[in-house]
Coordinates of C-alpha atoms in Angstrom, one line a residue:
M7 CA 75.0 93.1 95.6
S8 CA 74.0 89.6 94.5
H9 CA 75.9 86.4 95.2
N10 CA 76.4 83.2 93.4
H11 CA 77.5 81.6 96.6
K12 CA 75.9 78.2 97.3
S13 CA 75.2 78.1 101.0
K14 CA 76.9 75.3 102.9
S15 CA 74.7 75.8 105.9
I16 CA 72.0 73.5 107.3
T17 CA 69.2 75.3 105.3
G18 CA 69.2 73.2 102.1
G19 CA 67.5 69.8 101.3
V20 CA 64.0 68.3 102.0
E21 CA 65.3 66.6 105.1
R22 CA 66.2 70.1 106.5
A23 CA 62.6 71.2 106.8
P24 CA 62.7 71.0 110.6
N25 CA 65.8 73.2 110.6
R26 CA 64.2 75.7 108.4
A27 CA 61.2 75.8 110.7
M28 CA 63.5 76.9 113.5
L29 CA 65.0 79.6 111.4
R30 CA 61.6 81.0 110.3
A31 CA 61.0 81.6 114.0
V32 CA 64.0 84.0 114.0
G33 CA 63.0 85.9 110.9
F34 CA 63.9 83.8 107.8
G35 CA 61.6 84.0 104.8
D36 CA 61.5 81.7 101.8
K37 CA 64.3 83.5 99.8
D38 CA 66.6 83.9 102.8
F39 CA 67.4 80.1 102.8
E40 CA 69.4 80.6 99.7
K41 CA 71.6 83.4 101.2
P42 CA 74.9 82.7 103.0
I43 CA 74.4 82.6 106.8
I44 CA 77.1 84.5 108.6
G45 CA 77.9 84.5 112.3
V46 CA 78.3 87.9 114.1
A47 CA 80.3 87.1 117.2
N48 CA 79.5 90.1 119.4
G49 CA 81.8 90.7 122.4
Y50 CA 79.6 93.5 123.7
S51 CA 79.5 93.9 127.5
T52 CA 79.3 96.5 130.2
I53 CA 82.1 94.7 132.1
T54 CA 84.8 96.8 130.5
P55 CA 85.1 100.0 128.6
C56 CA 86.9 98.1 125.9
N57 CA 83.7 96.3 124.9
L58 CA 81.2 99.0 125.8
S59 CA 80.6 100.3 122.3
L60 CA 80.6 96.9 120.5
G61 CA 76.8 96.6 120.4
K62 CA 76.4 99.5 118.0
L63 CA 79.1 98.1 115.8
A64 CA 77.2 94.7 115.7
D65 CA 74.0 96.5 114.9
A66 CA 75.7 98.3 112.0
V67 CA 77.3 95.0 110.7
I68 CA 73.9 93.2 110.9
E69 CA 72.1 96.0 109.0
T70 CA 74.8 96.1 106.3
A71 CA 75.0 92.4 106.0
K72 CA 71.3 92.2 105.1
T73 CA 71.7 94.7 102.3
E74 CA 74.6 92.6 101.0
N75 CA 72.3 89.6 100.6
L76 CA 73.7 87.8 103.6
M77 CA 71.7 86.4 106.6
P78 CA 73.5 87.6 109.8
Q79 CA 72.9 85.6 112.9
V80 CA 74.3 87.4 116.0
F81 CA 75.5 85.6 119.1
G82 CA 77.4 86.7 122.2
T83 CA 80.8 85.8 123.4
I84 CA 82.4 86.6 126.7
T85 CA 85.0 89.0 127.9
V86 CA 86.8 89.7 131.2
S87 CA 88.6 93.0 131.9
D88 CA 92.2 92.6 132.5
G89 CA 92.4 96.1 133.9
I90 CA 89.7 95.5 136.5
S91 CA 91.0 92.1 137.6
M92 CA 94.7 93.1 137.5
G93 CA 96.5 92.3 140.8
T94 CA 93.7 90.1 141.9
A95 CA 92.9 86.3 141.8
G96 CA 90.5 87.1 139.1
M97 CA 93.4 87.8 136.7
K98 CA 94.0 84.0 136.6
Y99 CA 91.0 83.8 134.3
S100 CA 92.3 86.3 131.7
L101 CA 94.3 84.0 129.6
I102 CA 91.7 81.3 130.1
S103 CA 89.2 83.6 128.6
R104 CA 91.1 83.6 125.2
E105 CA 90.5 79.9 125.0
V106 CA 86.8 80.2 126.1
I107 CA 86.3 82.9 123.4
A108 CA 87.9 80.8 120.7
D109 CA 86.0 77.7 121.8
S110 CA 82.7 79.5 121.9
I111 CA 83.0 81.1 118.5
E112 CA 84.1 77.7 117.0
T113 CA 81.2 75.9 118.7
V114 CA 78.5 78.2 117.4
C115 CA 79.8 78.5 113.9
Q116 CA 80.3 74.8 113.5
A117 CA 77.1 73.8 115.2
Q118 CA 75.1 76.2 113.0
M119 CA 77.2 75.5 110.0
M120 CA 77.9 79.2 109.3
D121 CA 79.1 80.3 105.9
G122 CA 81.1 83.2 107.2
L123 CA 82.1 85.1 110.3
I124 CA 82.5 88.7 111.5
A125 CA 84.1 88.7 115.0
I126 CA 83.8 92.0 116.9
G127 CA 86.0 92.4 120.0
G128 CA 87.7 95.0 122.2
C129 CA 89.6 93.8 125.3
D130 CA 93.0 92.0 125.1
K131 CA 91.9 88.4 124.7
N132 CA 89.0 89.1 122.4
M133 CA 91.4 89.5 119.5
P134 CA 93.6 86.4 119.8
G135 CA 90.6 84.3 120.9
A136 CA 88.7 85.4 117.7
M137 CA 91.7 84.7 115.5
I138 CA 92.3 81.3 117.0
A139 CA 88.6 80.5 116.1
I140 CA 88.9 82.0 112.7
A141 CA 92.0 79.8 112.0
R142 CA 90.3 76.6 113.2
L143 CA 87.0 77.3 111.2
D144 CA 88.6 78.3 107.9
I145 CA 85.4 80.0 106.6
P146 CA 85.5 83.5 105.1
S147 CA 86.0 85.8 108.1
I148 CA 86.9 89.3 109.2
F149 CA 87.8 90.8 112.5
V150 CA 86.4 94.2 113.6
Y151 CA 88.2 95.9 116.4
G152 CA 86.1 97.9 118.8
G153 CA 88.6 100.7 118.9
T154 CA 90.9 102.4 121.3
I155 CA 90.1 104.7 124.2
K156 CA 90.9 108.3 124.0
A157 CA 93.6 109.6 126.4
G158 CA 92.6 111.0 129.8
H159 CA 94.0 114.4 130.8
H160 CA 95.3 115.7 134.1
D161 CA 97.7 118.5 134.9
G162 CA 98.8 118.9 131.3
K163 CA 99.6 115.2 130.8
D164 CA 97.9 112.4 128.9
L165 CA 96.7 109.6 131.1
T166 CA 96.1 105.9 130.4
I167 CA 95.1 103.1 132.8
V168 CA 98.8 102.5 133.4
S169 CA 99.0 106.0 134.9
A170 CA 96.7 104.9 137.7
F171 CA 98.9 101.8 138.5
E172 CA 102.0 103.9 138.5
A173 CA 100.3 106.5 140.7
V174 CA 99.9 103.8 143.4
G175 CA 103.7 103.4 143.5
E176 CA 104.2 107.2 143.6
F177 CA 101.7 107.4 146.5
I178 CA 103.6 104.6 148.4
A179 CA 106.8 106.5 147.8
G180 CA 105.2 109.7 149.2
K181 CA 105.7 111.5 145.8
I182 CA 102.0 112.3 145.6
D183 CA 99.1 112.6 148.1
E184 CA 95.9 110.8 148.2
T185 CA 94.0 113.7 146.5
E186 CA 96.4 113.5 143.5
L187 CA 96.0 109.7 143.4
G188 CA 92.2 110.2 143.3
E189 CA 92.4 112.7 140.5
V190 CA 94.5 110.3 138.4
E191 CA 92.2 107.5 139.0
R192 CA 89.1 109.6 138.1
K193 CA 90.6 110.9 134.8
A194 CA 92.6 108.0 133.5
C195 CA 89.8 106.3 131.5
P196 CA 87.4 108.9 130.0
G197 CA 85.1 106.6 128.0
A198 CA 84.7 103.6 125.8
G199 CA 87.6 101.8 124.1
S200 CA 90.5 99.6 124.8
C201 CA 93.6 100.8 126.7
G202 CA 95.1 103.7 124.9
G203 CA 98.9 103.0 124.6
M204 CA 100.5 100.4 122.4
Y205 CA 99.5 97.9 125.1
T206 CA 98.1 94.4 124.3
A207 CA 94.8 95.3 122.7
N208 CA 96.2 97.9 120.3
T209 CA 99.2 95.6 119.6
M210 CA 97.0 92.7 118.6
S211 CA 94.6 94.9 116.5
S212 CA 97.7 96.2 114.7
A213 CA 99.0 92.7 114.2
I214 CA 95.7 91.5 112.8
E215 CA 95.7 94.4 110.4
A216 CA 99.2 93.6 109.3
M217 CA 98.1 89.9 108.7
G218 CA 95.3 91.1 106.6
L219 CA 92.2 90.0 108.4
S220 CA 91.0 93.4 109.3
L221 CA 90.7 96.6 107.2
P222 CA 93.5 99.0 106.7
H223 CA 93.6 101.9 109.2
S224 CA 91.0 100.1 111.5
S225 CA 93.4 99.1 114.2
T226 CA 94.1 102.5 115.7
M227 CA 90.7 104.2 115.4
A228 CA 89.0 105.6 118.5
A229 CA 86.0 103.6 119.7
E230 CA 83.9 106.7 120.1
D231 CA 84.6 108.1 116.6
Y232 CA 82.1 107.7 113.8
E233 CA 84.8 106.4 111.5
K234 CA 84.9 103.2 113.6
T235 CA 81.2 102.5 112.7
E236 CA 82.0 103.3 109.1
S237 CA 84.8 100.8 109.2
A238 CA 82.5 98.1 110.6
V239 CA 80.0 98.7 107.8
E240 CA 82.7 98.4 105.2
S241 CA 84.0 95.2 106.9
A242 CA 80.5 93.6 106.3
K243 CA 80.7 94.6 102.7
V244 CA 84.2 93.1 102.4
L245 CA 83.1 89.8 104.0
A246 CA 80.2 89.6 101.5
A247 CA 82.9 89.7 98.7
A248 CA 85.1 87.2 100.4
I249 CA 82.2 84.7 100.7
E250 CA 81.4 85.3 97.0
N251 CA 85.0 84.5 96.1
N252 CA 85.4 81.9 98.8
L253 CA 88.4 83.7 100.2
L254 CA 89.5 81.7 103.2
P255 CA 91.6 82.5 106.3
S256 CA 94.0 79.7 105.3
Q257 CA 94.9 81.7 102.2
I258 CA 95.6 84.7 104.3
L259 CA 97.2 83.4 107.5
T260 CA 100.4 82.2 105.9
R261 CA 103.9 82.0 107.3
K262 CA 104.7 85.3 105.5
A263 CA 101.6 87.0 107.1
F264 CA 102.8 86.1 110.5
E265 CA 106.2 87.5 109.7
N266 CA 104.5 90.7 108.7
A267 CA 102.7 90.8 112.0
I268 CA 105.8 90.3 114.0
A269 CA 107.6 93.1 112.0
V270 CA 104.8 95.6 112.8
V271 CA 104.8 94.6 116.5
M272 CA 108.5 95.3 116.6
A273 CA 108.2 98.6 114.8
T274 CA 105.4 99.9 117.0
G275 CA 107.0 98.8 120.3
G276 CA 104.1 96.4 121.0
S277 CA 103.3 94.1 123.9
T278 CA 105.2 91.0 125.0
N279 CA 101.8 89.2 124.8
A280 CA 102.0 89.4 121.0
V281 CA 104.6 86.6 121.3
L282 CA 102.2 84.3 123.2
H283 CA 99.2 85.1 121.0
L284 CA 100.8 84.9 117.6
L285 CA 102.3 81.5 118.5
A286 CA 98.8 80.4 119.5
I287 CA 97.1 81.7 116.4
A288 CA 99.8 80.1 114.2
H289 CA 99.2 76.7 116.0
S290 CA 95.5 76.9 115.1
A291 CA 96.4 77.9 111.5
K292 CA 98.9 75.1 111.2
V293 CA 101.7 77.5 110.4
E294 CA 105.2 76.6 111.5
L295 CA 106.1 79.6 113.8
K296 CA 108.6 79.3 116.6
I297 CA 109.7 81.6 119.3
D298 CA 113.1 82.0 117.8
D299 CA 111.4 83.6 114.7
F300 CA 110.7 86.7 116.8
E301 CA 114.3 87.1 117.6
E302 CA 115.4 86.7 114.0
I303 CA 112.9 89.4 112.9
R304 CA 113.7 91.6 115.9
R305 CA 117.3 92.1 114.6
K306 CA 116.0 93.4 111.3
V307 CA 113.4 95.9 112.4
P308 CA 113.9 99.1 114.4
V309 CA 111.4 100.6 116.7
L310 CA 109.9 103.4 114.7
C311 CA 107.0 104.6 117.0
D312 CA 107.3 106.6 120.2
L313 CA 104.3 105.0 122.0
K314 CA 103.4 104.3 125.6
P315 CA 104.2 102.6 127.8
S316 CA 107.9 103.4 127.3
G317 CA 107.3 106.2 124.9
K318 CA 105.2 109.5 124.8
Y319 CA 102.1 108.9 122.7
V320 CA 99.0 106.8 122.4
A321 CA 97.4 104.9 119.6
T322 CA 95.0 107.7 118.5
D323 CA 98.1 109.9 118.0
L324 CA 99.6 107.3 115.7
H325 CA 96.2 107.1 113.8
K326 CA 96.3 110.9 113.1
V327 CA 99.6 110.7 111.4
G328 CA 98.9 107.6 109.2
G329 CA 98.4 104.7 111.6
I330 CA 99.5 101.1 110.8
P331 CA 99.5 101.6 107.0
L332 CA 102.2 104.2 107.4
V333 CA 104.3 101.9 109.5
M334 CA 103.6 99.0 107.0
K335 CA 104.6 101.2 104.0
I336 CA 107.9 102.1 105.6
L337 CA 108.7 98.4 106.2
L338 CA 107.5 97.5 102.7
E339 CA 109.8 100.1 101.1
K340 CA 112.8 98.7 103.2
G341 CA 112.1 95.1 102.0
I342 CA 110.9 93.9 105.4
L343 CA 107.3 93.3 104.7
H344 CA 106.0 90.7 102.3
G345 CA 103.9 92.7 99.9
D346 CA 102.5 89.7 98.0
C347 CA 100.5 88.4 101.0
L348 CA 96.8 88.2 100.3
T349 CA 94.4 90.1 102.6
I350 CA 90.6 89.9 103.3
T351 CA 90.1 92.8 100.9
G352 CA 91.0 90.5 98.1
K353 CA 94.0 92.6 97.4
T354 CA 97.6 92.0 98.4
V355 CA 99.4 94.0 101.2
A356 CA 101.2 96.0 98.5
E357 CA 98.0 96.7 96.6
N358 CA 96.3 97.9 99.9
L359 CA 99.3 100.2 100.6
E360 CA 99.6 101.5 97.0
S361 CA 98.2 105.0 97.7
V362 CA 100.0 105.3 101.2
S363 CA 103.1 107.4 101.2
A364 CA 106.2 106.2 102.9
E365 CA 107.3 109.7 103.7
I366 CA 107.4 110.6 107.4
P367 CA 104.9 113.4 108.1
E368 CA 106.4 116.7 109.1
N369 CA 106.0 118.5 112.4
Q370 CA 105.6 115.3 114.4
D371 CA 107.8 112.8 116.3
I372 CA 105.3 110.0 116.8
V373 CA 106.7 108.0 113.9
R374 CA 110.5 108.2 113.2
S375 CA 112.2 107.6 110.0
W376 CA 114.1 104.4 109.2
D377 CA 117.4 106.2 109.7
T378 CA 116.5 107.9 113.0
P379 CA 114.6 105.2 114.9
L380 CA 113.9 105.2 118.7
Y381 CA 115.9 102.0 118.8
A382 CA 118.1 100.4 116.1
E383 CA 116.6 96.9 116.7
G384 CA 113.3 95.5 117.9
H385 CA 112.3 95.6 121.5
L386 CA 111.0 92.0 122.3
A387 CA 114.1 89.9 123.0
I388 CA 114.0 86.1 123.5
L389 CA 116.3 85.1 126.4
R390 CA 117.8 81.8 127.3
G391 CA 120.0 80.5 130.0
N392 CA 119.8 78.1 133.0
L393 CA 116.7 80.0 134.2
A394 CA 115.0 79.8 130.8
E395 CA 116.0 76.6 129.1
E396 CA 113.0 76.9 126.7
C397 CA 112.8 80.6 126.6
A398 CA 111.8 83.9 128.3
V399 CA 110.6 87.1 126.7
A400 CA 111.9 90.6 127.7
K401 CA 110.8 94.0 126.5
I402 CA 114.1 95.9 126.3
T403 CA 112.8 99.4 125.4
G404 CA 112.8 102.3 127.8
I405 CA 115.6 100.8 130.0
K406 CA 118.8 102.7 130.8
S407 CA 120.9 99.5 131.7
R408 CA 120.7 96.5 129.3
K409 CA 122.4 94.3 131.8
I410 CA 121.8 93.9 135.5
T411 CA 123.1 91.3 138.0
G412 CA 121.3 91.4 141.3
S413 CA 120.4 89.5 144.4
A414 CA 117.2 87.4 144.2
K415 CA 114.0 88.3 146.2
V416 CA 111.9 85.2 145.7
F417 CA 108.1 85.1 145.9
D418 CA 105.7 82.3 145.2
S419 CA 102.8 84.5 144.2
E420 CA 102.1 88.1 142.8
E421 CA 100.3 88.9 146.2
E422 CA 103.5 88.1 148.1
A423 CA 105.7 90.2 145.9
M424 CA 103.3 93.1 146.0
Q425 CA 103.2 93.2 149.8
A426 CA 107.0 93.3 149.9
I427 CA 107.0 96.2 147.4
I428 CA 104.3 98.1 149.4
K429 CA 106.3 97.6 152.6
R430 CA 109.5 99.0 150.8
K431 CA 111.3 95.7 151.2
I432 CA 112.7 95.9 147.6
E433 CA 115.9 97.8 147.2
S434 CA 118.0 99.0 144.3
G435 CA 119.9 96.1 142.7
D436 CA 117.4 93.5 143.7
I437 CA 116.0 91.0 141.2
V438 CA 112.4 90.3 142.1
V439 CA 111.3 86.6 141.3
I440 CA 107.6 85.9 141.0
R441 CA 107.1 82.2 140.4
Y442 CA 104.2 79.6 140.3
E443 CA 102.3 82.1 138.2
G444 CA 102.8 80.3 134.8
P445 CA 100.1 78.8 132.7
K446 CA 99.8 75.6 134.8
G447 CA 101.1 76.9 138.1
G448 CA 99.0 80.1 138.4
P449 CA 97.0 78.7 136.8
G450 CA 96.4 81.2 134.0
M451 CA 99.7 83.1 133.7
R452 CA 98.6 86.3 135.4
E453 CA 100.0 89.7 134.2
M454 CA 102.3 91.5 136.7
L455 CA 101.3 95.1 136.0
A456 CA 100.6 96.0 139.6
P457 CA 104.1 95.0 140.8
T458 CA 106.0 96.4 137.9
S459 CA 104.0 99.7 137.9
A460 CA 104.6 100.0 141.7
I461 CA 108.3 99.5 141.1
I462 CA 108.3 102.2 138.5
G463 CA 106.3 104.5 140.7
L464 CA 108.8 104.0 143.5
G465 CA 111.6 105.2 141.2
L466 CA 113.3 101.8 141.1
G467 CA 112.5 101.0 137.5
D468 CA 116.1 101.4 136.2
S469 CA 117.7 99.6 139.2
V470 CA 115.4 96.7 140.0
G471 CA 114.8 93.7 137.7
L472 CA 111.8 91.4 137.8
I473 CA 111.5 87.9 136.3
T474 CA 108.4 85.7 136.3
D475 CA 106.9 82.6 134.7
G476 CA 103.7 84.7 134.5
R477 CA 103.1 87.5 131.9
F478 CA 103.3 91.2 131.7
S479 CA 100.7 93.6 130.7
G480 CA 101.3 95.5 127.5
G481 CA 101.5 98.5 129.8
T482 CA 104.7 97.2 131.5
Y483 CA 108.2 98.5 130.9
G484 CA 111.5 98.4 132.7
M485 CA 114.1 95.6 133.2
V486 CA 111.4 92.8 133.2
V487 CA 111.4 89.3 131.9
G488 CA 108.4 87.1 131.6
H489 CA 107.1 83.9 130.0
V490 CA 110.1 82.0 131.8
A491 CA 109.9 78.4 130.6
P492 CA 109.9 75.7 131.9
E493 CA 107.7 77.3 134.5
A494 CA 108.1 76.6 138.2
A495 CA 105.1 74.3 138.5
V496 CA 106.6 71.8 136.1
G497 CA 110.0 71.9 137.7
G498 CA 111.8 74.6 135.8
N499 CA 114.9 76.0 137.4
I500 CA 113.0 79.1 138.5
A501 CA 111.4 76.8 141.1
L502 CA 114.8 76.1 142.7
L503 CA 115.8 79.7 143.4
K504 CA 116.4 81.0 146.9
D505 CA 116.7 84.5 148.3
G506 CA 120.2 85.9 147.7
D507 CA 121.0 83.9 144.6
L508 CA 122.7 86.1 142.0
I509 CA 120.7 86.5 138.8
T510 CA 121.9 88.1 135.5
I511 CA 119.5 89.6 133.0
D512 CA 121.5 90.6 129.9
A513 CA 119.6 92.0 127.0
D514 CA 122.6 92.1 124.7
E515 CA 123.7 88.5 125.2
K516 CA 120.0 87.4 125.4
L517 CA 120.8 85.7 128.7
L518 CA 118.8 84.8 131.8
Q519 CA 121.1 83.1 134.2
V520 CA 121.5 82.3 137.9
Q521 CA 125.1 81.9 139.2
L522 CA 124.6 78.4 140.4
S523 CA 126.5 75.3 139.2
E524 CA 124.7 72.4 137.6
E525 CA 125.7 70.3 140.7
E526 CA 124.0 72.8 143.0
L527 CA 120.9 73.0 140.9
A528 CA 120.8 69.2 140.8
E529 CA 121.1 69.0 144.6
R530 CA 118.3 71.5 145.1
R531 CA 116.1 69.6 142.7
K532 CA 116.3 66.5 144.9
N533 CA 114.5 68.5 147.6
W534 CA 111.9 70.0 145.3
Q535 CA 108.3 68.7 145.2
P536 CA 105.7 69.7 142.7
P537 CA 103.1 71.9 144.5
A538 CA 99.6 70.6 144.9
P539 CA 97.1 72.0 142.3
R540 CA 95.7 75.3 143.5
F541 CA 92.3 74.4 141.9
T542 CA 90.8 71.0 141.6
S543 CA 87.5 71.7 139.8
G544 CA 86.0 74.1 137.3
V545 CA 87.3 75.7 134.2
I546 CA 90.6 76.8 135.8
A547 CA 91.4 73.2 136.9
K548 CA 90.6 71.9 133.4
Y549 CA 92.8 74.6 131.8
A550 CA 95.7 73.7 134.1
K551 CA 95.5 70.1 132.9
L552 CA 95.4 71.0 129.2
V553 CA 97.6 74.1 128.8
S554 CA 101.0 73.9 127.1
S555 CA 104.1 75.8 127.9
S556 CA 104.2 79.5 127.2
S557 CA 107.0 78.8 124.7
R558 CA 104.3 77.2 122.5
G559 CA 101.8 79.9 123.1
A560 CA 100.0 78.4 126.1
V561 CA 97.6 76.5 123.8
T562 CA 95.0 74.0 125.1
D563 CA 94.5 71.8 122.0

């Protein structure tokens, strides 16, 4: 394939001779200086199974790019494993890593004046981090997802990483013994790939596919299957064409594209983190997207896919019956999806889906028909009230009671709450409050998978509520509300709560309320003092100073 593209990189002009000298040292020949230089942002690491197989995808991309008359330049970008750091102080760095990834990709591509970008990622923050950078850079770009992990198996059941967290609660409750806990732990994660349910990684890969910045079908492939490498190869070819045609992310990441992504997240029962990340990507893309837009789309879109954590199946099961293109075609046929949105293939969404059938495959119950959905409306509800004057986000699938009023059990950290749960101090009817875990207060807005899973494992998932200014893992379900804003550290009313206060979570009325008068809240506020920063130096202190409210995506620029 030949290109007419005129390289915008640092390789042209007499005055660039020193720059070319440096590039010759890494393999450039005379003719290579006329080729577009593309960055290959490689998130490979052995830190997490999510990123374990990314190196081979990067190699395939580099080899293909060269045959497409491009000059690929690979560079590393970081990852941290949410699953490994979950429930520890290390989890404070998870959301921070999204910003570090975005900043690092932007820095390299701008410093070296790249003509295009392929970003390859696996773990949760790799995807929004890369997308934030892509939006900022606005050079021809494509995202390659490393792929999902295959399900583990034990005692006739599929396992995911969440199975291990829930097994801890079952062990505490005496439902299983230590031997059974060990078996679940050993078998939950059988190999490479991102967490297997419709958790945050697969939610964001699906959203990126819906927005048109990754290839159709790519978001639910297994990491260990060869088709994932084939998809990476095709991605390099598609990027070459995008560079030829100067197809930019700003032409793809439109308001309509974000609406498409939100619709797919709702239809698949995706993670609450999609709210945070899509707001942040839209901010970088300079697209007007507000948290209330999620509520508006939620009311139009039923939950069509029976996927973990609250459902039965994993992402590879969805892939076998048609993947995200099937879901998108159903939404398109019902007038929910914007079919005229441009995608990185150079085709519109409707054109990409032209050969996809909207018929529900027979002999399966992974994807439901429009008329027989799991839930009539979307599952990510935006709540407000005197405990969430800006907003809070609730996942309302898989719960028996959509309204609960209970007595507050208040904790100023995840660790305090977890100790109370382990010691069986949480009872049916309680509302667990975990505060000072927001973007500024944590800092870093930790995910509360350990306490929520332990509550589920104890058998209290339908009778205990949990609210936090932190986040939830995509693996969380139950009567839980996160992203409470304003957060405690900046004086949100969640900071004023005391044990015994009556709190109402009402999914139907979209309400998060404490039964206290304005006068009582004002009186308590007189005695409240902002806490001293938990960190005073390093990246975590810098983040705390810069980060915005979760209602705006917890952005730092």
